[in-house]
Amino acid sequence: MKHVTELLADERRQRIVELLAAEGKVKAQQLVALLKVSEDTIRRDLKEMAEQGLLRRVHGGAMPLTAAAASGAPWRERVGADGDEKQALVAAGLAALEGARVLFIDSGTTNAVFARRLPRDASFTVVTTSPEVALALCEHERCEVVMPGGRLNPRTASLQGPEVLRLVEAIHADLCVLGVCAISAEAGITCAEFEEQAVKQAMVRQARRTVAFATAGKIGAVLPYRVAETHQLSQLFTTAEEDEPELKAIAAHGPRLACVAVG
């Protein structure tokens, strides 16, 4: 009987792998209904499969490890993705604004959502390389927006070049909201574009505090260009599961973690 139970577990987990390959993401409740087992069983399956390197757990389900590479995808492919996760991260991250009036808001689709949620009853000076962030703040009557010149990179929808770097290096900010493409304990914060690297590094250097938002698929991902060590983050807001091994390893390097539930 024990052998049959183990075989059924193997078959169940193979089915989960197949669903991930076909759909790109699975939800725990979907698996409960499809595989006709308890939610505890599915959670145990996903936990053990994550430990075996077969998938990455996210809030309420799982996604393939290869989905983390989407962090380096073009802006037009990222702008509509993970909407619920981004909204949940931003809602939690607004608390990081306390005491901050001069902000670097880096490029990134989650950061654009954050810009739209800036409190309207407070005054801010926002320095940004993102036209999307700047447009999001057009109707914020108490917000002054500063943008550099430079070349617009269509992959990242951000301004790049020496003009951008000169402006950032001339400003001291209270808070940097850093756009994170990928983050891991070993590689730190990394990005896909060479020209972005220097600008992001300058924002981190010139800010008193740095916070970042990372949807679950970015945790453990590594891209070619290193931006910062994880200890340089003051706080990381993420939708990854709190017991995700990679997240625990990141926390050991110093940033405070805020694991955010979605929905």
mmCIF file of C-alpha atoms in Angstrom:
data_model
loop_
_atom_site.group_PDB
_atom_site.id
_atom_site.type_symbol
_atom_site.label_atom_id
_atom_site.label_comp_id
_atom_site.label_asym_id
_atom_site.label_seq_id
_atom_site.Cartn_x
_atom_site.Cartn_y
_atom_site.Cartn_z
ATOM 1 C CA MET A 1 0.000 0.000 0.000
ATOM 2 C CA LYS A 2 2.832 2.352 0.821
ATOM 3 C CA HIS A 3 4.337 1.758 -2.624
ATOM 4 C CA VAL A 4 1.012 2.644 -4.295
ATOM 5 C CA THR A 5 0.748 5.869 -2.264
ATOM 6 C CA GLU A 6 4.248 6.895 -3.344
ATOM 7 C CA LEU A 7 3.442 6.081 -6.970
ATOM 8 C CA LEU A 8 0.296 8.190 -6.814
ATOM 9 C CA ALA A 9 2.298 11.053 -5.365
ATOM 10 C CA ASP A 10 4.810 10.776 -8.222
ATOM 11 C CA GLU A 11 2.003 10.755 -10.777
ATOM 12 C CA ARG A 12 0.387 13.754 -9.114
ATOM 13 C CA ARG A 13 3.603 15.742 -9.170
ATOM 14 C CA GLN A 14 4.265 14.842 -12.776
ATOM 15 C CA ARG A 15 0.807 16.186 -13.593
ATOM 16 C CA ILE A 16 1.682 19.441 -11.813
ATOM 17 C CA VAL A 17 4.871 19.752 -13.902
ATOM 18 C CA GLU A 18 2.842 19.196 -17.084
ATOM 19 C CA LEU A 19 0.281 21.821 -16.081
ATOM 20 C CA LEU A 20 3.025 24.340 -15.368
ATOM 21 C CA ALA A 21 4.546 23.729 -18.792
ATOM 22 C CA ALA A 22 1.161 24.165 -20.479
ATOM 23 C CA GLU A 23 -0.250 27.098 -18.504
ATOM 24 C CA GLY A 24 2.756 28.935 -17.085
ATOM 25 C CA LYS A 25 1.270 29.054 -13.586
ATOM 26 C CA VAL A 26 -0.941 26.907 -11.365
ATOM 27 C CA LYS A 27 -3.094 27.760 -8.361
ATOM 28 C CA ALA A 28 -3.373 25.519 -5.326
ATOM 29 C CA GLN A 29 -7.181 25.521 -5.423
ATOM 30 C CA GLN A 30 -7.111 24.539 -9.083
ATOM 31 C CA LEU A 31 -4.875 21.562 -8.221
ATOM 32 C CA VAL A 32 -7.080 20.535 -5.295
ATOM 33 C CA ALA A 33 -10.101 20.300 -7.603
ATOM 34 C CA LEU A 34 -8.256 18.687 -10.488
ATOM 35 C CA LEU A 35 -6.266 16.100 -8.542
ATOM 36 C CA LYS A 36 -8.946 15.463 -5.898
ATOM 37 C CA VAL A 37 -6.667 15.748 -2.880
ATOM 38 C CA SER A 38 -6.595 18.054 0.136
ATOM 39 C CA GLU A 39 -5.090 21.531 0.132
ATOM 40 C CA ASP A 40 -2.528 20.338 2.699
ATOM 41 C CA THR A 41 -1.416 17.623 0.284
ATOM 42 C CA ILE A 42 -0.993 20.131 -2.540
ATOM 43 C CA ARG A 43 0.951 22.523 -0.322
ATOM 44 C CA ARG A 44 3.237 19.673 0.705
ATOM 45 C CA ASP A 45 3.703 18.666 -2.939
ATOM 46 C CA LEU A 46 4.598 22.206 -3.979
ATOM 47 C CA LYS A 47 6.965 22.675 -1.046
ATOM 48 C CA GLU A 48 8.848 19.453 -1.793
ATOM 49 C CA MET A 49 8.914 20.137 -5.541
ATOM 50 C CA ALA A 50 10.357 23.609 -4.875
ATOM 51 C CA GLU A 51 13.063 22.070 -2.688
ATOM 52 C CA GLN A 52 13.886 19.674 -5.546
ATOM 53 C CA GLY A 53 14.236 22.579 -7.976
ATOM 54 C CA LEU A 54 11.200 21.593 -10.050
ATOM 55 C CA LEU A 55 9.215 24.808 -9.640
ATOM 56 C CA ARG A 56 9.009 28.071 -7.721
ATOM 57 C CA ARG A 57 6.277 28.548 -5.144
ATOM 58 C CA VAL A 58 4.275 31.752 -5.295
ATOM 59 C CA HIS A 59 1.389 32.949 -3.182
ATOM 60 C CA GLY A 60 -1.496 30.568 -3.746
ATOM 61 C CA GLY A 61 0.283 28.287 -6.193
ATOM 62 C CA ALA A 62 3.437 27.832 -8.252
ATOM 63 C CA MET A 63 5.192 28.847 -11.448
ATOM 64 C CA PRO A 64 8.013 27.312 -13.494
ATOM 65 C CA LEU A 65 11.582 28.268 -12.630
ATOM 66 C CA THR A 66 12.060 29.455 -16.209
ATOM 67 C CA ALA A 67 9.301 32.051 -15.717
ATOM 68 C CA ALA A 68 11.789 34.048 -13.673
ATOM 69 C CA ALA A 69 13.565 34.876 -16.923
ATOM 70 C CA ALA A 70 10.527 36.987 -17.847
ATOM 71 C CA SER A 71 11.969 39.605 -15.502
ATOM 72 C CA GLY A 72 14.188 40.578 -18.410
ATOM 73 C CA ALA A 73 11.346 40.619 -20.927
ATOM 74 C CA PRO A 74 10.518 43.788 -22.885
ATOM 75 C CA TRP A 75 8.372 46.410 -21.173
ATOM 76 C CA ARG A 76 5.377 45.829 -23.461
ATOM 77 C CA GLU A 77 5.266 42.176 -22.330
ATOM 78 C CA ARG A 78 5.536 43.041 -18.634
ATOM 79 C CA VAL A 79 3.143 45.958 -18.379
ATOM 80 C CA GLY A 80 -0.025 43.887 -18.068
ATOM 81 C CA ALA A 81 1.415 40.919 -16.180
ATOM 82 C CA ASP A 82 0.862 39.996 -12.508
ATOM 83 C CA GLY A 83 -1.584 42.841 -11.916
ATOM 84 C CA ASP A 84 -2.939 41.542 -8.614
ATOM 85 C CA GLU A 85 0.557 40.934 -7.253
ATOM 86 C CA LYS A 86 1.709 44.423 -8.203
ATOM 87 C CA GLN A 87 -1.303 46.088 -6.593
ATOM 88 C CA ALA A 88 -0.793 44.118 -3.376
ATOM 89 C CA LEU A 89 2.913 44.983 -3.243
ATOM 90 C CA VAL A 90 2.279 48.678 -3.797
ATOM 91 C CA ALA A 91 -0.445 48.837 -1.147
ATOM 92 C CA ALA A 92 1.990 47.405 1.404
ATOM 93 C CA GLY A 93 4.903 49.514 0.182
ATOM 94 C CA LEU A 94 3.244 52.889 0.718
ATOM 95 C CA ALA A 95 4.292 52.648 4.380
ATOM 96 C CA ALA A 96 7.913 53.084 3.245
ATOM 97 C CA LEU A 97 7.135 56.702 2.303
ATOM 98 C CA GLU A 98 7.167 57.845 5.927
ATOM 99 C CA GLY A 99 9.580 60.765 6.273
ATOM 100 C CA ALA A 100 10.475 60.787 2.551
ATOM 101 C CA ARG A 101 9.925 63.844 0.395
ATOM 102 C CA VAL A 102 12.607 63.518 -2.308
ATOM 103 C CA LEU A 103 12.217 60.227 -4.169
ATOM 104 C CA PHE A 104 14.020 58.334 -6.874
ATOM 105 C CA ILE A 105 11.412 56.186 -8.602
ATOM 106 C CA ASP A 106 13.225 53.861 -10.947
ATOM 107 C CA SER A 107 11.695 52.407 -14.104
ATOM 108 C CA GLY A 108 9.516 49.318 -13.867
ATOM 109 C CA THR A 109 5.866 48.449 -14.269
ATOM 110 C CA THR A 110 5.313 47.943 -10.528
ATOM 111 C CA ASN A 111 6.968 51.289 -9.820
ATOM 112 C CA ALA A 112 4.511 52.966 -12.195
ATOM 113 C CA VAL A 113 1.667 51.489 -10.147
ATOM 114 C CA PHE A 114 3.385 52.829 -7.019
ATOM 115 C CA ALA A 115 3.578 56.325 -8.553
ATOM 116 C CA ARG A 116 -0.175 56.299 -9.226
ATOM 117 C CA ARG A 117 -0.783 55.487 -5.559
ATOM 118 C CA LEU A 118 1.344 58.288 -4.056
ATOM 119 C CA PRO A 119 -0.800 60.077 -1.455
ATOM 120 C CA ARG A 120 -2.399 63.220 -2.893
ATOM 121 C CA ASP A 121 -2.282 65.067 0.446
ATOM 122 C CA ALA A 122 1.540 65.030 0.647
ATOM 123 C CA SER A 123 4.209 66.905 -1.301
ATOM 124 C CA PHE A 124 6.966 65.042 -3.133
ATOM 125 C CA THR A 125 9.806 65.719 -5.504
ATOM 126 C CA VAL A 126 10.135 62.671 -7.746
ATOM 127 C CA VAL A 127 13.213 62.085 -9.879
ATOM 128 C CA THR A 128 12.501 59.366 -12.414
ATOM 129 C CA THR A 129 13.933 57.859 -15.577
ATOM 130 C CA SER A 130 10.529 56.442 -16.512
ATOM 131 C CA PRO A 131 8.120 58.342 -18.777
ATOM 132 C CA GLU A 132 5.371 56.021 -17.491
ATOM 133 C CA VAL A 133 6.049 57.121 -13.907
ATOM 134 C CA ALA A 134 6.126 60.780 -14.940
ATOM 135 C CA LEU A 135 2.793 60.512 -16.757
ATOM 136 C CA ALA A 136 1.266 58.737 -13.765
ATOM 137 C CA LEU A 137 2.061 61.804 -11.674
ATOM 138 C CA CYS A 138 0.696 64.433 -14.070
ATOM 139 C CA GLU A 139 -2.461 64.878 -11.979
ATOM 140 C CA HIS A 140 -0.687 64.882 -8.618
ATOM 141 C CA GLU A 141 -0.952 68.586 -7.818
ATOM 142 C CA ARG A 142 1.612 68.519 -5.011
ATOM 143 C CA CYS A 143 4.241 66.488 -6.804
ATOM 144 C CA GLU A 144 7.183 68.004 -8.681
ATOM 145 C CA VAL A 145 8.559 65.629 -11.308
ATOM 146 C CA VAL A 146 12.145 65.849 -12.529
ATOM 147 C CA MET A 147 13.290 63.882 -15.584
ATOM 148 C CA PRO A 148 16.687 63.768 -17.261
ATOM 149 C CA GLY A 149 17.407 63.923 -20.956
ATOM 150 C CA GLY A 150 18.905 60.930 -22.675
ATOM 151 C CA ARG A 151 17.924 58.078 -24.949
ATOM 152 C CA LEU A 152 14.684 56.155 -24.468
ATOM 153 C CA ASN A 153 15.278 52.411 -24.320
ATOM 154 C CA PRO A 154 12.118 50.784 -25.742
ATOM 155 C CA ARG A 155 12.788 47.454 -23.967
ATOM 156 C CA THR A 156 12.721 49.046 -20.523
ATOM 157 C CA ALA A 157 10.681 52.201 -21.310
ATOM 158 C CA SER A 158 13.330 54.208 -19.454
ATOM 159 C CA LEU A 159 15.782 56.995 -20.229
ATOM 160 C CA GLN A 160 19.446 56.046 -20.350
ATOM 161 C CA GLY A 161 22.821 57.607 -21.047
ATOM 162 C CA PRO A 162 25.341 60.011 -19.455
ATOM 163 C CA GLU A 163 22.767 62.804 -18.983
ATOM 164 C CA VAL A 164 20.706 60.496 -16.780
ATOM 165 C CA LEU A 165 23.699 59.515 -14.686
ATOM 166 C CA ARG A 166 24.795 63.141 -14.179
ATOM 167 C CA LEU A 167 21.365 64.160 -12.904
ATOM 168 C CA VAL A 168 21.047 61.247 -10.483
ATOM 169 C CA GLU A 169 24.544 61.809 -9.088
ATOM 170 C CA ALA A 170 23.696 65.473 -8.386
ATOM 171 C CA ILE A 171 20.732 64.665 -6.101
ATOM 172 C CA HIS A 172 20.430 63.297 -2.574
ATOM 173 C CA ALA A 173 17.143 61.449 -2.143
ATOM 174 C CA ASP A 174 15.356 60.332 0.999
ATOM 175 C CA LEU A 175 14.122 57.155 -0.658
ATOM 176 C CA CYS A 176 14.923 55.119 -3.750
ATOM 177 C CA VAL A 177 12.175 52.866 -5.081
ATOM 178 C CA LEU A 178 14.391 50.558 -7.085
ATOM 179 C CA GLY A 179 13.121 48.582 -10.044
ATOM 180 C CA VAL A 180 14.131 44.954 -9.486
ATOM 181 C CA CYS A 181 14.397 42.642 -12.488
ATOM 182 C CA ALA A 182 15.868 39.737 -10.502
ATOM 183 C CA ILE A 183 17.177 39.111 -6.993
ATOM 184 C CA SER A 184 19.011 36.209 -5.411
ATOM 185 C CA ALA A 185 21.064 35.688 -2.271
ATOM 186 C CA GLU A 186 24.205 34.807 -4.217
ATOM 187 C CA ALA A 187 24.061 37.236 -7.160
ATOM 188 C CA GLY A 188 22.264 40.128 -5.461
ATOM 189 C CA ILE A 189 20.048 42.459 -7.505
ATOM 190 C CA THR A 190 20.630 42.074 -11.226
ATOM 191 C CA CYS A 191 19.232 43.522 -14.449
ATOM 192 C CA ALA A 192 19.167 42.647 -18.142
ATOM 193 C CA GLU A 193 20.375 45.935 -19.655
ATOM 194 C CA PHE A 194 23.975 47.165 -19.402
ATOM 195 C CA GLU A 195 23.077 50.865 -19.492
ATOM 196 C CA GLU A 196 20.502 50.471 -16.714
ATOM 197 C CA GLN A 197 23.105 49.059 -14.368
ATOM 198 C CA ALA A 198 25.021 52.310 -13.765
ATOM 199 C CA VAL A 199 21.862 54.406 -13.293
ATOM 200 C CA LYS A 200 20.373 51.980 -10.773
ATOM 201 C CA GLN A 201 23.677 51.818 -8.890
ATOM 202 C CA ALA A 202 23.786 55.616 -8.698
ATOM 203 C CA MET A 203 20.224 55.793 -7.360
ATOM 204 C CA VAL A 204 21.111 53.354 -4.592
ATOM 205 C CA ARG A 205 24.271 55.323 -3.696
ATOM 206 C CA GLN A 206 22.470 58.661 -3.634
ATOM 207 C CA ALA A 207 19.493 57.596 -1.513
ATOM 208 C CA ARG A 208 19.282 57.388 2.267
ATOM 209 C CA ARG A 209 17.060 54.301 2.028
ATOM 210 C CA THR A 210 16.288 51.867 -0.797
ATOM 211 C CA VAL A 211 13.205 49.679 -1.073
ATOM 212 C CA ALA A 212 12.126 47.329 -3.824
ATOM 213 C CA PHE A 213 9.114 45.339 -4.991
ATOM 214 C CA ALA A 214 9.603 41.807 -6.307
ATOM 215 C CA THR A 215 6.853 39.562 -7.559
ATOM 216 C CA ALA A 216 7.457 35.928 -6.686
ATOM 217 C CA GLY A 217 8.973 35.020 -10.046
ATOM 218 C CA LYS A 218 11.888 37.419 -9.524
ATOM 219 C CA ILE A 219 13.069 35.736 -6.335
ATOM 220 C CA GLY A 220 16.044 33.512 -7.124
ATOM 221 C CA ALA A 221 16.369 34.791 -10.691
ATOM 222 C CA VAL A 222 19.729 36.008 -12.010
ATOM 223 C CA LEU A 223 20.330 38.345 -14.957
ATOM 224 C CA PRO A 224 23.686 39.429 -16.456
ATOM 225 C CA TYR A 225 24.371 42.805 -14.799
ATOM 226 C CA ARG A 226 24.750 43.263 -11.058
ATOM 227 C CA VAL A 227 23.103 46.369 -9.589
ATOM 228 C CA ALA A 228 23.599 45.975 -5.836
ATOM 229 C CA GLU A 229 24.156 43.521 -3.033
ATOM 230 C CA THR A 230 21.034 42.483 -1.161
ATOM 231 C CA HIS A 231 22.277 44.119 2.048
ATOM 232 C CA GLN A 232 22.009 47.490 0.311
ATOM 233 C CA LEU A 233 18.216 47.162 0.373
ATOM 234 C CA SER A 234 16.477 48.590 3.414
ATOM 235 C CA GLN A 235 13.330 46.588 2.717
ATOM 236 C CA LEU A 236 12.066 44.093 0.155
ATOM 237 C CA PHE A 237 8.336 43.706 -0.509
ATOM 238 C CA THR A 238 7.546 40.399 -2.168
ATOM 239 C CA THR A 239 4.683 38.042 -2.934
ATOM 240 C CA ALA A 240 6.916 34.982 -2.531
ATOM 241 C CA GLU A 241 6.022 32.510 0.214
ATOM 242 C CA GLU A 242 7.668 33.328 3.546
ATOM 243 C CA ASP A 243 9.210 29.857 3.813
ATOM 244 C CA GLU A 244 10.694 29.965 0.289
ATOM 245 C CA PRO A 245 14.343 28.849 0.836
ATOM 246 C CA GLU A 246 15.789 31.483 -1.480
ATOM 247 C CA LEU A 247 13.860 34.227 0.310
ATOM 248 C CA LYS A 248 15.234 33.082 3.654
ATOM 249 C CA ALA A 249 18.746 33.225 2.190
ATOM 250 C CA ILE A 250 18.146 36.786 0.952
ATOM 251 C CA ALA A 251 16.848 37.842 4.378
ATOM 252 C CA ALA A 252 20.035 36.512 5.991
ATOM 253 C CA HIS A 253 21.944 39.197 4.073
ATOM 254 C CA GLY A 254 20.115 42.016 5.814
ATOM 255 C CA PRO A 255 17.052 43.527 4.111
ATOM 256 C CA ARG A 256 13.801 43.523 6.067
ATOM 257 C CA LEU A 257 11.227 41.371 4.340
ATOM 258 C CA ALA A 258 7.547 42.079 3.903
ATOM 259 C CA CYS A 259 5.775 39.025 2.465
ATOM 260 C CA VAL A 260 2.537 40.270 0.960
ATOM 261 C CA ALA A 261 -0.597 38.193 0.470
ATOM 262 C CA VAL A 262 -2.500 38.599 -2.791
ATOM 263 C CA GLY A 263 -6.279 38.802 -2.823
#
